mmCIF file of C-alpha atoms in Angstrom:
data_model
loop_
_atom_site.group_PDB
_atom_site.id
_atom_site.type_symbol
_atom_site.label_atom_id
_atom_site.label_comp_id
_atom_site.label_asym_id
_atom_site.label_seq_id
_atom_site.Cartn_x
_atom_site.Cartn_y
_atom_site.Cartn_z
ATOM 1 C CA GLN X 1 7.004 20.493 64.525
ATOM 2 C CA LYS X 2 6.307 17.082 63.731
ATOM 3 C CA GLU X 3 8.431 13.919 64.318
ATOM 4 C CA VAL X 4 7.966 12.503 60.961
ATOM 5 C CA GLU X 5 7.465 15.068 57.956
ATOM 6 C CA GLN X 6 6.485 13.573 54.842
ATOM 7 C CA ASP X 7 5.480 15.593 51.741
ATOM 8 C CA PRO X 8 1.584 14.602 51.076
ATOM 9 C CA GLY X 9 1.792 15.239 47.589
ATOM 10 C CA PRO X 10 0.155 14.428 44.977
ATOM 11 C CA LEU X 11 3.055 13.413 42.918
ATOM 12 C CA SER X 12 2.309 12.556 39.578
ATOM 13 C CA VAL X 13 5.101 10.909 37.300
ATOM 14 C CA PRO X 14 4.702 8.918 33.797
ATOM 15 C CA GLU X 15 4.675 4.957 33.786
ATOM 16 C CA GLY X 16 8.149 3.750 33.662
ATOM 17 C CA ALA X 17 9.710 6.587 35.589
ATOM 18 C CA ILE X 18 11.915 6.197 38.578
ATOM 19 C CA VAL X 19 10.003 7.479 41.933
ATOM 20 C CA SER X 20 11.697 8.802 44.951
ATOM 21 C CA LEU X 21 9.323 9.417 48.194
ATOM 22 C CA ASN X 22 11.076 10.374 51.260
ATOM 23 C CA CYS X 23 10.693 11.177 54.796
ATOM 24 C CA THR X 24 12.225 13.259 57.521
ATOM 25 C CA TYR X 25 12.261 12.899 61.284
ATOM 26 C CA SER X 26 13.822 14.628 64.182
ATOM 27 C CA ASN X 27 14.280 11.713 66.776
ATOM 28 C CA SER X 28 17.523 10.363 66.651
ATOM 29 C CA ALA X 29 16.137 7.304 68.952
ATOM 30 C CA PHE X 30 14.225 5.713 65.844
ATOM 31 C CA GLN X 31 15.672 2.486 64.705
ATOM 32 C CA TYR X 32 13.134 0.766 62.842
ATOM 33 C CA PHE X 33 11.678 2.408 59.618
ATOM 34 C CA MET X 34 9.011 0.768 57.448
ATOM 35 C CA TRP X 35 7.388 1.984 54.279
ATOM 36 C CA TYR X 36 3.369 1.115 54.029
ATOM 37 C CA ARG X 37 1.518 1.113 50.506
ATOM 38 C CA GLN X 38 -2.242 2.069 51.193
ATOM 39 C CA TYR X 39 -4.793 2.055 48.375
ATOM 40 C CA SER X 40 -7.795 4.063 48.712
ATOM 41 C CA ARG X 41 -10.089 2.613 51.340
ATOM 42 C CA LYS X 42 -7.746 -0.343 51.867
ATOM 43 C CA GLY X 43 -5.671 -1.068 55.068
ATOM 44 C CA PRO X 44 -2.010 -0.452 54.729
ATOM 45 C CA GLU X 45 0.401 -2.886 53.320
ATOM 46 C CA LEU X 46 3.963 -3.315 54.605
ATOM 47 C CA LEU X 47 6.346 -3.041 51.663
ATOM 48 C CA MET X 48 9.900 -2.224 52.959
ATOM 49 C CA TYR X 49 11.227 -2.667 56.517
ATOM 50 C CA THR X 50 14.499 -1.650 57.577
ATOM 51 C CA TYR X 51 16.547 -1.903 60.525
ATOM 52 C CA SER X 52 19.014 1.105 61.334
ATOM 53 C CA SER X 53 21.116 2.207 57.932
ATOM 54 C CA GLY X 54 21.569 1.232 55.208
ATOM 55 C CA ASN X 55 19.629 -0.073 51.618
ATOM 56 C CA LYS X 56 17.309 -2.605 51.073
ATOM 57 C CA GLU X 57 16.200 -3.752 47.864
ATOM 58 C CA ASP X 58 12.922 -5.956 47.012
ATOM 59 C CA GLY X 59 12.096 -6.318 43.309
ATOM 60 C CA ARG X 60 11.348 -2.631 41.919
ATOM 61 C CA PHE X 61 11.465 -1.211 45.433
ATOM 62 C CA THR X 62 14.554 -0.027 47.118
ATOM 63 C CA ALA X 63 14.609 1.630 50.643
ATOM 64 C CA GLN X 64 17.258 3.911 52.085
ATOM 65 C CA VAL X 65 17.964 4.946 55.566
ATOM 66 C CA ASP X 66 20.598 7.977 56.455
ATOM 67 C CA LYS X 67 20.419 8.182 60.117
ATOM 68 C CA SER X 68 23.055 10.975 59.950
ATOM 69 C CA SER X 69 20.766 13.023 58.173
ATOM 70 C CA LYS X 70 17.690 11.696 59.794
ATOM 71 C CA TYR X 71 16.309 10.868 56.065
ATOM 72 C CA ILE X 72 14.407 7.746 54.391
ATOM 73 C CA SER X 73 13.942 7.007 51.184
ATOM 74 C CA LEU X 74 11.374 4.768 49.017
ATOM 75 C CA PHE X 75 12.514 4.347 45.244
ATOM 76 C CA ILE X 76 10.157 2.832 42.883
ATOM 77 C CA ARG X 77 11.634 1.559 39.499
ATOM 78 C CA ASP X 78 9.799 1.126 36.199
ATOM 79 C CA SER X 79 6.760 2.761 37.927
ATOM 80 C CA GLN X 80 3.531 1.056 36.872
ATOM 81 C CA PRO X 81 -0.175 2.570 37.171
ATOM 82 C CA SER X 82 -0.777 -0.146 39.683
ATOM 83 C CA ASP X 83 1.548 1.325 41.705
ATOM 84 C CA SER X 84 -0.441 4.501 42.385
ATOM 85 C CA ALA X 85 -1.757 4.660 46.007
ATOM 86 C CA THR X 86 -0.506 6.444 48.793
ATOM 87 C CA TYR X 87 3.014 5.674 50.543
ATOM 88 C CA LEU X 88 3.290 5.877 54.252
ATOM 89 C CA CYS X 89 6.553 5.929 55.867
ATOM 90 C CA ALA X 90 6.446 4.895 59.598
ATOM 91 C CA MET X 91 9.346 4.344 62.462
ATOM 92 C CA ALA X 92 9.389 2.973 65.654
ATOM 93 C CA LYS X 93 12.083 3.574 68.554
ATOM 94 C CA ASP X 94 11.920 -0.012 70.395
ATOM 95 C CA SER X 95 10.188 -2.767 70.953
ATOM 96 C CA ASN X 96 6.924 -1.922 71.605
ATOM 97 C CA TYR X 97 6.594 -1.227 68.246
ATOM 98 C CA GLN X 98 4.443 2.080 68.444
ATOM 99 C CA LEU X 99 4.592 3.188 65.251
ATOM 100 C CA ILE X 100 4.841 7.186 64.396
ATOM 101 C CA TRP X 101 3.405 7.622 60.733
ATOM 102 C CA GLY X 102 4.522 10.262 58.122
ATOM 103 C CA ALA X 103 1.158 11.965 56.677
ATOM 104 C CA GLY X 104 1.433 9.974 53.522
ATOM 105 C CA THR X 105 2.345 10.809 50.393
ATOM 106 C CA LYS X 106 -0.192 10.330 47.224
ATOM 107 C CA LEU X 107 1.607 8.943 44.107
ATOM 108 C CA ILE X 108 -0.116 9.033 40.953
ATOM 109 C CA ILE X 109 1.260 6.971 37.790
ATOM 110 C CA LYS X 110 0.154 8.410 34.454
ATOM 111 C CA PRO X 111 -0.045 5.637 31.715
ATOM 112 C CA GLY C 1 3.383 -12.796 55.089
ATOM 113 C CA ALA C 2 1.319 -12.296 58.488
ATOM 114 C CA VAL C 3 -2.713 -11.655 57.236
ATOM 115 C CA VAL C 4 -5.000 -9.832 59.441
ATOM 116 C CA SER C 5 -8.654 -9.976 59.063
ATOM 117 C CA GLN C 6 -11.384 -7.401 59.850
ATOM 118 C CA HIS C 7 -15.238 -7.723 60.177
ATOM 119 C CA PRO C 8 -17.371 -5.786 58.953
ATOM 120 C CA SER C 9 -15.853 -4.363 56.172
ATOM 121 C CA TRP C 10 -18.571 -1.846 56.186
ATOM 122 C CA VAL C 11 -21.202 -0.995 58.750
ATOM 123 C CA ILE C 12 -24.098 1.918 58.568
ATOM 124 C CA CYS C 13 -25.683 2.441 61.890
ATOM 125 C CA LYS C 14 -28.306 4.742 63.271
ATOM 126 C CA SER C 15 -26.998 7.148 66.129
ATOM 127 C CA GLY C 16 -27.244 5.997 69.623
ATOM 128 C CA THR C 17 -26.490 2.279 68.903
ATOM 129 C CA SER C 18 -23.031 0.039 69.544
ATOM 130 C CA VAL C 19 -20.961 -1.301 66.641
ATOM 131 C CA LYS C 20 -18.272 -4.104 67.214
ATOM 132 C CA ILE C 21 -15.818 -4.560 65.062
ATOM 133 C CA GLU C 22 -13.606 -7.394 64.804
ATOM 134 C CA CYS C 23 -9.873 -8.006 64.123
ATOM 135 C CA ARG C 24 -8.406 -11.462 63.781
ATOM 136 C CA SER C 25 -4.710 -12.517 62.956
ATOM 137 C CA LEU C 26 -5.047 -15.284 61.050
ATOM 138 C CA ASP C 27 -1.976 -16.747 60.772
ATOM 139 C CA PHE C 28 -0.095 -15.785 63.830
ATOM 140 C CA GLN C 29 -0.372 -15.320 67.348
ATOM 141 C CA ALA C 30 -0.740 -11.595 68.274
ATOM 142 C CA THR C 31 0.542 -10.676 71.792
ATOM 143 C CA THR C 32 -0.213 -6.913 70.726
ATOM 144 C CA MET C 33 -2.913 -5.291 68.425
ATOM 145 C CA PHE C 34 -3.509 -1.651 67.440
ATOM 146 C CA TRP C 35 -6.576 0.158 66.719
ATOM 147 C CA TYR C 36 -6.299 3.224 64.292
ATOM 148 C CA ARG C 37 -8.800 5.644 62.965
ATOM 149 C CA GLN C 38 -8.377 7.312 59.624
ATOM 150 C CA PHE C 39 -10.352 10.291 58.232
ATOM 151 C CA PRO C 40 -10.113 11.143 54.526
ATOM 152 C CA LYS C 41 -6.889 12.005 53.013
ATOM 153 C CA GLN C 42 -5.319 12.098 56.719
ATOM 154 C CA SER C 43 -2.725 9.716 57.902
ATOM 155 C CA LEU C 44 -3.702 7.087 60.900
ATOM 156 C CA MET C 45 -4.533 8.042 64.124
ATOM 157 C CA LEU C 46 -3.625 5.597 66.945
ATOM 158 C CA MET C 47 -6.499 5.050 69.040
ATOM 159 C CA ALA C 48 -5.099 2.392 71.414
ATOM 160 C CA THR C 49 -2.718 -0.788 71.857
ATOM 161 C CA SER C 50 -4.008 -4.069 73.245
ATOM 162 C CA ASN C 51 -2.214 -6.659 75.028
ATOM 163 C CA GLU C 52 -3.693 -9.691 75.206
ATOM 164 C CA GLY C 53 -5.367 -10.392 78.676
ATOM 165 C CA SER C 54 -4.642 -6.954 79.875
ATOM 166 C CA LYS C 55 -6.552 -3.702 79.741
ATOM 167 C CA ALA C 56 -5.839 -1.571 76.690
ATOM 168 C CA THR C 57 -3.821 1.657 76.705
ATOM 169 C CA TYR C 58 -5.707 4.521 75.175
ATOM 170 C CA GLU C 59 -3.911 7.383 73.591
ATOM 171 C CA GLN C 60 -4.635 10.981 74.845
ATOM 172 C CA GLY C 61 -7.860 12.388 73.826
ATOM 173 C CA VAL C 62 -9.284 8.860 73.049
ATOM 174 C CA GLU C 63 -12.555 8.172 75.291
ATOM 175 C CA LYS C 64 -12.080 4.597 76.618
ATOM 176 C CA ASP C 65 -15.577 4.429 77.673
ATOM 177 C CA LYS C 66 -16.682 4.945 74.211
ATOM 178 C CA PHE C 67 -14.089 3.027 72.631
ATOM 179 C CA LEU C 68 -14.408 -0.278 74.513
ATOM 180 C CA ILE C 69 -11.395 -2.699 73.307
ATOM 181 C CA ASN C 70 -11.330 -6.245 74.304
ATOM 182 C CA HIS C 71 -8.502 -8.612 73.571
ATOM 183 C CA ALA C 72 -9.055 -11.844 74.700
ATOM 184 C CA SER C 73 -7.271 -14.386 72.743
ATOM 185 C CA LEU C 74 -3.938 -14.036 70.693
ATOM 186 C CA THR C 75 -5.807 -14.146 67.416
ATOM 187 C CA LEU C 76 -8.630 -11.636 68.343
ATOM 188 C CA SER C 77 -9.486 -8.339 69.507
ATOM 189 C CA THR C 78 -12.832 -6.360 69.444
ATOM 190 C CA LEU C 79 -13.307 -2.329 69.148
ATOM 191 C CA THR C 80 -16.854 -1.639 70.399
ATOM 192 C CA VAL C 81 -18.032 2.103 69.349
ATOM 193 C CA THR C 82 -20.884 2.340 71.971
ATOM 194 C CA SER C 83 -23.452 5.092 71.572
ATOM 195 C CA ALA C 84 -22.337 6.135 68.368
ATOM 196 C CA HIS C 85 -22.775 9.414 66.675
ATOM 197 C CA PRO C 86 -22.142 11.032 63.428
ATOM 198 C CA GLU C 87 -18.908 12.013 64.696
ATOM 199 C CA ASP C 88 -17.637 8.930 64.870
ATOM 200 C CA SER C 89 -18.239 8.150 61.218
ATOM 201 C CA SER C 90 -14.523 7.204 60.066
ATOM 202 C CA PHE C 91 -12.561 4.431 58.771
ATOM 203 C CA TYR C 92 -11.258 1.991 61.818
ATOM 204 C CA ILE C 93 -7.950 -0.220 61.168
ATOM 205 C CA CYS C 94 -6.444 -2.702 62.892
ATOM 206 C CA SER C 95 -3.183 -4.164 63.119
ATOM 207 C CA ALA C 96 -1.338 -6.751 64.808
ATOM 208 C CA ARG C 97 2.219 -7.552 65.636
ATOM 209 C CA ASP C 98 3.980 -10.542 64.853
ATOM 210 C CA PRO C 99 6.629 -10.855 66.869
ATOM 211 C CA GLY C 100 7.725 -14.517 65.925
ATOM 212 C CA GLY C 101 7.852 -13.479 62.232
ATOM 213 C CA GLN C 102 10.892 -12.438 59.832
ATOM 214 C CA GLU C 103 10.007 -9.088 60.403
ATOM 215 C CA ASP C 104 8.844 -7.740 63.805
ATOM 216 C CA THR C 105 6.319 -5.047 62.984
ATOM 217 C CA GLN C 106 2.765 -4.595 62.711
ATOM 218 C CA TYR C 107 0.126 -6.122 59.798
ATOM 219 C CA PHE C 108 -2.945 -4.087 59.202
ATOM 220 C CA GLY C 109 -6.326 -5.479 58.478
ATOM 221 C CA PRO C 110 -8.391 -4.096 55.416
ATOM 222 C CA GLY C 111 -10.080 -1.589 57.436
ATOM 223 C CA THR C 112 -13.857 -1.008 58.479
ATOM 224 C CA ARG C 113 -15.625 1.854 57.076
ATOM 225 C CA LEU C 114 -18.343 2.936 59.921
ATOM 226 C CA THR C 115 -20.776 5.320 58.815
ATOM 227 C CA VAL C 116 -23.393 6.842 61.635
ATOM 228 C CA LEU C 117 -26.524 8.363 60.361
#
């Protein structure tokens, strides 16, 4: 079993829809949770960074962490075609910050 | 936010030659840099972790004599693929940790696409 599970998709939704992306994990030692966005042939771009449990909002993006369920989510409101990309979740246990990655979910926003 | 650059962005080389990829943190000092490779439609695979002034720590299965990593300064790390072969063709991405930033995490370069003929 992988430490971090993420559905690779693709996930296709119409423009303007609310998108929900998720990851589950097995190691309760993870404390830091991140979402990265990666466009084709580009490096990942940090979207959201969360420590421990709770919600964090930044513009159209909301990250949720539920440590009791070992489940994290990224919500995108008012989705745009420019949001079409692969979204990777990543987690870290401690200050060494070796990231454990999900497989990435390919998101397609249809105009 | 923290900016990381990579050079070159794309390189084609003949089998048997060596290729050097540079990773620079432009607006912060990175005590730790990471090198990843990524195959098409797959997630990132960590190759090695490098700390400034010390030897890199390689992940299991990564040949340290083939993938030479040097982290000579707080803003520069290099990855040299020695005696490259077609199976080394991949997308190589570096990241740098910004411990002094508001968010202590890894910031990624734009990647280098290596094609070995």
